[in-house]
CSV table of C-alpha atoms in Angstrom, one decimal:
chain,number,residue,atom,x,y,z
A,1023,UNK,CA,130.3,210.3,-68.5
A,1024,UNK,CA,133.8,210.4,-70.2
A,1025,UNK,CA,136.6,211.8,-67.2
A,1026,UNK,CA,140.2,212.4,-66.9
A,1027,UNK,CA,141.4,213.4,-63.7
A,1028,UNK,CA,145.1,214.3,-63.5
A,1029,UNK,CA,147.3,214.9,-60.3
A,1030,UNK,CA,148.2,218.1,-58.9
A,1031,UNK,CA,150.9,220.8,-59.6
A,1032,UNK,CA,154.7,219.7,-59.1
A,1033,UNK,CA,157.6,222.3,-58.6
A,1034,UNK,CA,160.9,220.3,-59.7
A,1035,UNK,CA,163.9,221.3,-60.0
A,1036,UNK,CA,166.6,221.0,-63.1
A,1037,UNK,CA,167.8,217.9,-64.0
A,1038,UNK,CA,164.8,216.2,-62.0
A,1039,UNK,CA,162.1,214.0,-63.0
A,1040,UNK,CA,158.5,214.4,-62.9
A,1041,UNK,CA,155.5,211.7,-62.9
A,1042,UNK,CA,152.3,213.1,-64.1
A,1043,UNK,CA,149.3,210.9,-63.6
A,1044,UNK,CA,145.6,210.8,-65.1
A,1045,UNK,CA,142.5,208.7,-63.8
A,1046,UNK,CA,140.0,207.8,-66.6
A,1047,UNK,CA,136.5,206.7,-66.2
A,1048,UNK,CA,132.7,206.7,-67.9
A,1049,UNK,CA,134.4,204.1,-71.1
A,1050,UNK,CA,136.4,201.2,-71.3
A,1051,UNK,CA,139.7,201.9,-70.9
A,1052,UNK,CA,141.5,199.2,-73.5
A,1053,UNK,CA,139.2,200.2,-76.3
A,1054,UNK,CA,141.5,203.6,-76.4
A,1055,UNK,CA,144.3,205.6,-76.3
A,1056,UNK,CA,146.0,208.3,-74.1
A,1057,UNK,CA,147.9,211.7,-75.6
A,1058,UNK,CA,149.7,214.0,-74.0
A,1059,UNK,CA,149.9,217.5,-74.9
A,1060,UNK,CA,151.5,220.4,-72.9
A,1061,UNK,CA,151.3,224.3,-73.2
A,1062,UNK,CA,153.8,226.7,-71.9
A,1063,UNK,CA,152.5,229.8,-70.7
A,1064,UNK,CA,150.5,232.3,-72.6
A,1065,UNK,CA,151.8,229.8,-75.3
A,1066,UNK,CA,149.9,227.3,-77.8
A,1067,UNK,CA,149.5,223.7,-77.8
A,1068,UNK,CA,152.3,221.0,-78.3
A,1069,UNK,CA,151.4,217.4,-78.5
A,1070,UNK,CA,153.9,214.9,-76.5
A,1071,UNK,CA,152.6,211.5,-77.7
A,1072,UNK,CA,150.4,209.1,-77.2
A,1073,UNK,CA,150.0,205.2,-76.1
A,1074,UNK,CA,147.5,202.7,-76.8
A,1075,UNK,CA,145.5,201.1,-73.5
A,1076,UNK,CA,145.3,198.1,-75.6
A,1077,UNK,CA,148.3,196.8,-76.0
A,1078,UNK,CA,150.9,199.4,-74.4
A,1079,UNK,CA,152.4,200.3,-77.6
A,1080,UNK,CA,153.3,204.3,-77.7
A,1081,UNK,CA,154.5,206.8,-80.1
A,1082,UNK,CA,156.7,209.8,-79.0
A,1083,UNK,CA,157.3,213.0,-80.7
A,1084,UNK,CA,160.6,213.2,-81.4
A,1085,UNK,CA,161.6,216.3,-79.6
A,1086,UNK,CA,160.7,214.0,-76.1
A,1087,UNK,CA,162.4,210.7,-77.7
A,1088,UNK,CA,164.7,209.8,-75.0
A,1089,UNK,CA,163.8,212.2,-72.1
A,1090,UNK,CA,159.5,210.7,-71.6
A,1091,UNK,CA,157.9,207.7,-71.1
A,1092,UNK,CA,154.0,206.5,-71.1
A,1093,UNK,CA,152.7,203.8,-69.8
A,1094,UNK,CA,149.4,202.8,-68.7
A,1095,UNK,CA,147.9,200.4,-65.6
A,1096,UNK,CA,144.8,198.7,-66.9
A,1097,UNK,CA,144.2,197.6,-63.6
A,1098,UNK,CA,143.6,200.8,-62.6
A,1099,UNK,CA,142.2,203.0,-65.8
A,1100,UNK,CA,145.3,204.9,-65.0
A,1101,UNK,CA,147.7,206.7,-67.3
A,1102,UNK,CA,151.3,208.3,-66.5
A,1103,UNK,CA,153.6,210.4,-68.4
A,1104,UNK,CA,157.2,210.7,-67.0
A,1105,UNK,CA,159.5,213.4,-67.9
A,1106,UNK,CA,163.0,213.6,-67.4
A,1107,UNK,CA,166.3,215.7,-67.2
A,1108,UNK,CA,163.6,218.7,-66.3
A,1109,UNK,CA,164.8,221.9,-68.0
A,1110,UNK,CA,163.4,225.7,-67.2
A,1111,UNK,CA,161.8,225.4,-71.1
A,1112,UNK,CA,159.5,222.3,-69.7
A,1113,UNK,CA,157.8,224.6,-67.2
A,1114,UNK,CA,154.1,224.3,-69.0
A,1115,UNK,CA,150.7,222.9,-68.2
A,1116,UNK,CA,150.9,218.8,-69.1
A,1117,UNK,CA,147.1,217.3,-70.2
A,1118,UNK,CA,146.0,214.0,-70.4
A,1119,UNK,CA,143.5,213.5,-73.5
A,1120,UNK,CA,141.2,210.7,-74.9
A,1121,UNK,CA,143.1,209.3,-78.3
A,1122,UNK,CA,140.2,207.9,-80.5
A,1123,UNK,CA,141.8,206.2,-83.5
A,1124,UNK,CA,144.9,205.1,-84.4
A,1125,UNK,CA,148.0,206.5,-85.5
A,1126,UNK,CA,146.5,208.5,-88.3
A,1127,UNK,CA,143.2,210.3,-88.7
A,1128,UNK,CA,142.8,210.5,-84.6
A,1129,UNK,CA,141.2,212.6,-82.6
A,1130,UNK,CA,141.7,213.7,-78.7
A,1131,UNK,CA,138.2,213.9,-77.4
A,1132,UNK,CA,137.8,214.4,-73.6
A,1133,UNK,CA,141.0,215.8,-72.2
A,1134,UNK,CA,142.1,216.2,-68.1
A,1135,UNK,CA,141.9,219.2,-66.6
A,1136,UNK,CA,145.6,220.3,-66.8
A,1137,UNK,CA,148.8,219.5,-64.2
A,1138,UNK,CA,151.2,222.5,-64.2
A,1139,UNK,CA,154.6,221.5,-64.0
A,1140,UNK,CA,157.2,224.1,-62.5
A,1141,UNK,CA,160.6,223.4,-63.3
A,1142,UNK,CA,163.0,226.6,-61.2
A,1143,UNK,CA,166.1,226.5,-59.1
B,627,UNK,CA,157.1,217.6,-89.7
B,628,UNK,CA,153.8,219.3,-90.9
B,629,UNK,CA,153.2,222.6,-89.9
B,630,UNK,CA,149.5,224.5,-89.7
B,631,UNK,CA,149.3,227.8,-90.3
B,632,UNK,CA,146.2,229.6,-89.1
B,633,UNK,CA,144.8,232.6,-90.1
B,634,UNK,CA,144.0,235.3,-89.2
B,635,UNK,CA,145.9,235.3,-85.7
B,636,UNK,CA,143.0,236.7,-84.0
B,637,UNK,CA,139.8,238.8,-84.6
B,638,UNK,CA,137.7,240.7,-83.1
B,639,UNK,CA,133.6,239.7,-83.9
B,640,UNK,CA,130.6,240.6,-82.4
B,641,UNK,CA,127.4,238.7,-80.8
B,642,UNK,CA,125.5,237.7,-83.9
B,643,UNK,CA,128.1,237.9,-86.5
B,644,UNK,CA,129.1,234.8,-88.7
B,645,UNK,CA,133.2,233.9,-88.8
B,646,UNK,CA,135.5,232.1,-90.1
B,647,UNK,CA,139.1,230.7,-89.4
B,648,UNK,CA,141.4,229.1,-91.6
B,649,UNK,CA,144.1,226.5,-91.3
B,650,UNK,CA,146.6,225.7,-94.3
B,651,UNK,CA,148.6,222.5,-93.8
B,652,UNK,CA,152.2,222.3,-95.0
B,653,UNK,CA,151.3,219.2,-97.1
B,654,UNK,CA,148.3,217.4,-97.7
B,655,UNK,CA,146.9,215.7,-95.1
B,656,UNK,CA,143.5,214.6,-96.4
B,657,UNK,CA,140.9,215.1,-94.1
B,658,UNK,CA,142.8,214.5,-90.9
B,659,UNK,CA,142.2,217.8,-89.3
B,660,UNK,CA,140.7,218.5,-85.6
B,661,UNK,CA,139.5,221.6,-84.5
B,662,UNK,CA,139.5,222.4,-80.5
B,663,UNK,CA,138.2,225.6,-78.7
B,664,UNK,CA,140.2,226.5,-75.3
B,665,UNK,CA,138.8,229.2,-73.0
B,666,UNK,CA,141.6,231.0,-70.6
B,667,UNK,CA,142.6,228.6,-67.7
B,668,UNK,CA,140.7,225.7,-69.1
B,669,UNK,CA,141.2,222.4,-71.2
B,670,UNK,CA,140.7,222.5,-74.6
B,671,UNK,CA,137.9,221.0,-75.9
B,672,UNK,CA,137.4,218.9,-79.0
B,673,UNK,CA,134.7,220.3,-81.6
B,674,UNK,CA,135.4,218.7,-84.8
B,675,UNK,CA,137.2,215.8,-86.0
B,676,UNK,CA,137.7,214.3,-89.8
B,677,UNK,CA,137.6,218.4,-90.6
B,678,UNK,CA,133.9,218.3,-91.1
B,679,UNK,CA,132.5,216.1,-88.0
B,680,UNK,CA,130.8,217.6,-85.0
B,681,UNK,CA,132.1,216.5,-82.1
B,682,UNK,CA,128.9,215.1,-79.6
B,683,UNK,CA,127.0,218.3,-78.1
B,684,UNK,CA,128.7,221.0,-80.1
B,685,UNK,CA,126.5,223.5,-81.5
B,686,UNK,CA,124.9,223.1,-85.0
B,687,UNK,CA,126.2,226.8,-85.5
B,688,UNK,CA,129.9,225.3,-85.7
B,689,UNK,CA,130.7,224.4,-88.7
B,690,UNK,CA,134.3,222.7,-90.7
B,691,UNK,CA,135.0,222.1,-93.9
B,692,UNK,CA,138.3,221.3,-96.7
B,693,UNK,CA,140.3,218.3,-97.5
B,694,UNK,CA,143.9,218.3,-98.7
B,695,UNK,CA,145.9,221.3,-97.2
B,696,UNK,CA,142.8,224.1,-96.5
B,697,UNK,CA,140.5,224.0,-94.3
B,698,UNK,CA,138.1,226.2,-92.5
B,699,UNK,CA,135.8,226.9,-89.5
B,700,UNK,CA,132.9,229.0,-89.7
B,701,UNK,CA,130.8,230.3,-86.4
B,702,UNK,CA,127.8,231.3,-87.7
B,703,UNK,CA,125.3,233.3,-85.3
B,704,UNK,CA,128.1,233.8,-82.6
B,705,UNK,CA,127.3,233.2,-78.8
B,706,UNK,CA,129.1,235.2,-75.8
B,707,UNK,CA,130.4,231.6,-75.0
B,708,UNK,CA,132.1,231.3,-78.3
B,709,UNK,CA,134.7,233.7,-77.8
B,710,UNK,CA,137.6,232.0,-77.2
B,711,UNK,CA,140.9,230.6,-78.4
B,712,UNK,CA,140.5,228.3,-81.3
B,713,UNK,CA,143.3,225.4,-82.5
B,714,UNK,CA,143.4,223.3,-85.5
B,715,UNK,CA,145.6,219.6,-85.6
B,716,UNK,CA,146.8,217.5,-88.0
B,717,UNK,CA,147.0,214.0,-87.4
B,718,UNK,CA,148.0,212.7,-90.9
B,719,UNK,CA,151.5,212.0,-90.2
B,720,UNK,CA,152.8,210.5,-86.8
B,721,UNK,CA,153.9,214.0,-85.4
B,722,UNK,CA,150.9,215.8,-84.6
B,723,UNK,CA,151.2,219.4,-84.9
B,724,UNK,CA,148.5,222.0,-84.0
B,725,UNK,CA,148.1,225.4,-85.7
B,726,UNK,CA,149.1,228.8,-83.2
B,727,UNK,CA,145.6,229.5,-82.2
B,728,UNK,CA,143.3,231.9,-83.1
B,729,UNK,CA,141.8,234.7,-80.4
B,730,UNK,CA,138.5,235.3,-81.1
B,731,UNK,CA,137.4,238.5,-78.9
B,732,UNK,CA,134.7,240.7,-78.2
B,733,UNK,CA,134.1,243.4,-80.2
């Protein structure tokens, strides 16, 4: 079956980075994509981006242009999400989620349990 | 960027009772509308894609529907397990956007 395991909670401080990770299985890895979508607490849903396992090729929301990075290890049906220059307002859950389709007209289908990412002095 | 507005912001329904949940797109966005239920202190979960698509091993009782900028979700026969927080998504343009959520509670 479809599975998305991501790392454990992080505490970071201002200014720091984070590295998120999430370890698919049950599917072949190239044939999709990864999103990333966080939630702050008691808040709703924002979606970071996404990247293709196929060819590497990502698409941030603008908001993170600058400050995140994808990538994926096809070695290693593994996907990351980096974060950077950490800020109080990025304290939220970070998930990992399935991206079937392309660009347009996708859909986020099996989805990681959750990392939650502290960011406090 | 596209927003979703979702309405109403939550309800209250009962064991039984039939519901529905809107979500109104800024502009058009043809049928490229996901809906995903999230229960507190879990992932969400993906029950219908293309607006009108069950998602594999959701409930016949779930139910979307609209093209364009309106779209809806209707719960028909509610379970305990339904209650929840429901989200739509757009994923017509290249910022995907979700709507607030809607709490669905026990009345």
């Amino acid at each position: 079956q479809v599975q998305l395991v991501q790392s454990g909670a992080e505490v970071k401080k201002p200014g720091a980075s984070v590295k998120v990770s999430c370890e698919t299985s049950g599917y072949i890895f190239t044939t999709y994509g990864v999103s990333w979508v966080r939630q702050a607490p008691g808040q709703g849903l924002q979606w970071m981006g996404w990247i293709s396992a196929y060819n590497g090729h990502t698409n941030y929301a603008q908001m993170f242009q600058g400050r995140v990075t994808m990538t994926t290890d096809t070695s290693t049906n593994m996907a990351y999400l980096e974060l950077r220059s950490l800020r109080a307002d990025d304290t939220a859950v970070y998930y990992c989620a399935r991206h079937y389709g392309g660009n347009s007209g996708a859909s986020l289908d099996y989805w990681g349990q959750g990392t939650l990412v502290t960011v406090s002095s | 960027d596209i927003q979703m507005t979702q309405s109403p912001s939550s309800l209250s329904a009962s064991v039984g009772d039939r519901v529905t949940i809107t979500c109104r797109a800024s502009q058009t966005i043809s049928n490229y509308l996901n809906w995903y239920q999230q229960k507190p202190g879990k992932a969400p979960k993906l029950l219908i894609y293309a607006a009108s698509i069950l998602h594999s091993g959701v409930p016949s009782r779930f139910n979307g529907s609209g093209s364009g900028t309106d779209f809806t979700l209707t719960i028909s026969r509610l379970q305990t397990e339904d209650f929840a927080i429901y989200y739509c998504q757009q994923t017509y343009s290249t910022l995907y956007t979700f709507g607030q959520g809607t709490r669905l509670d026990i009345k």
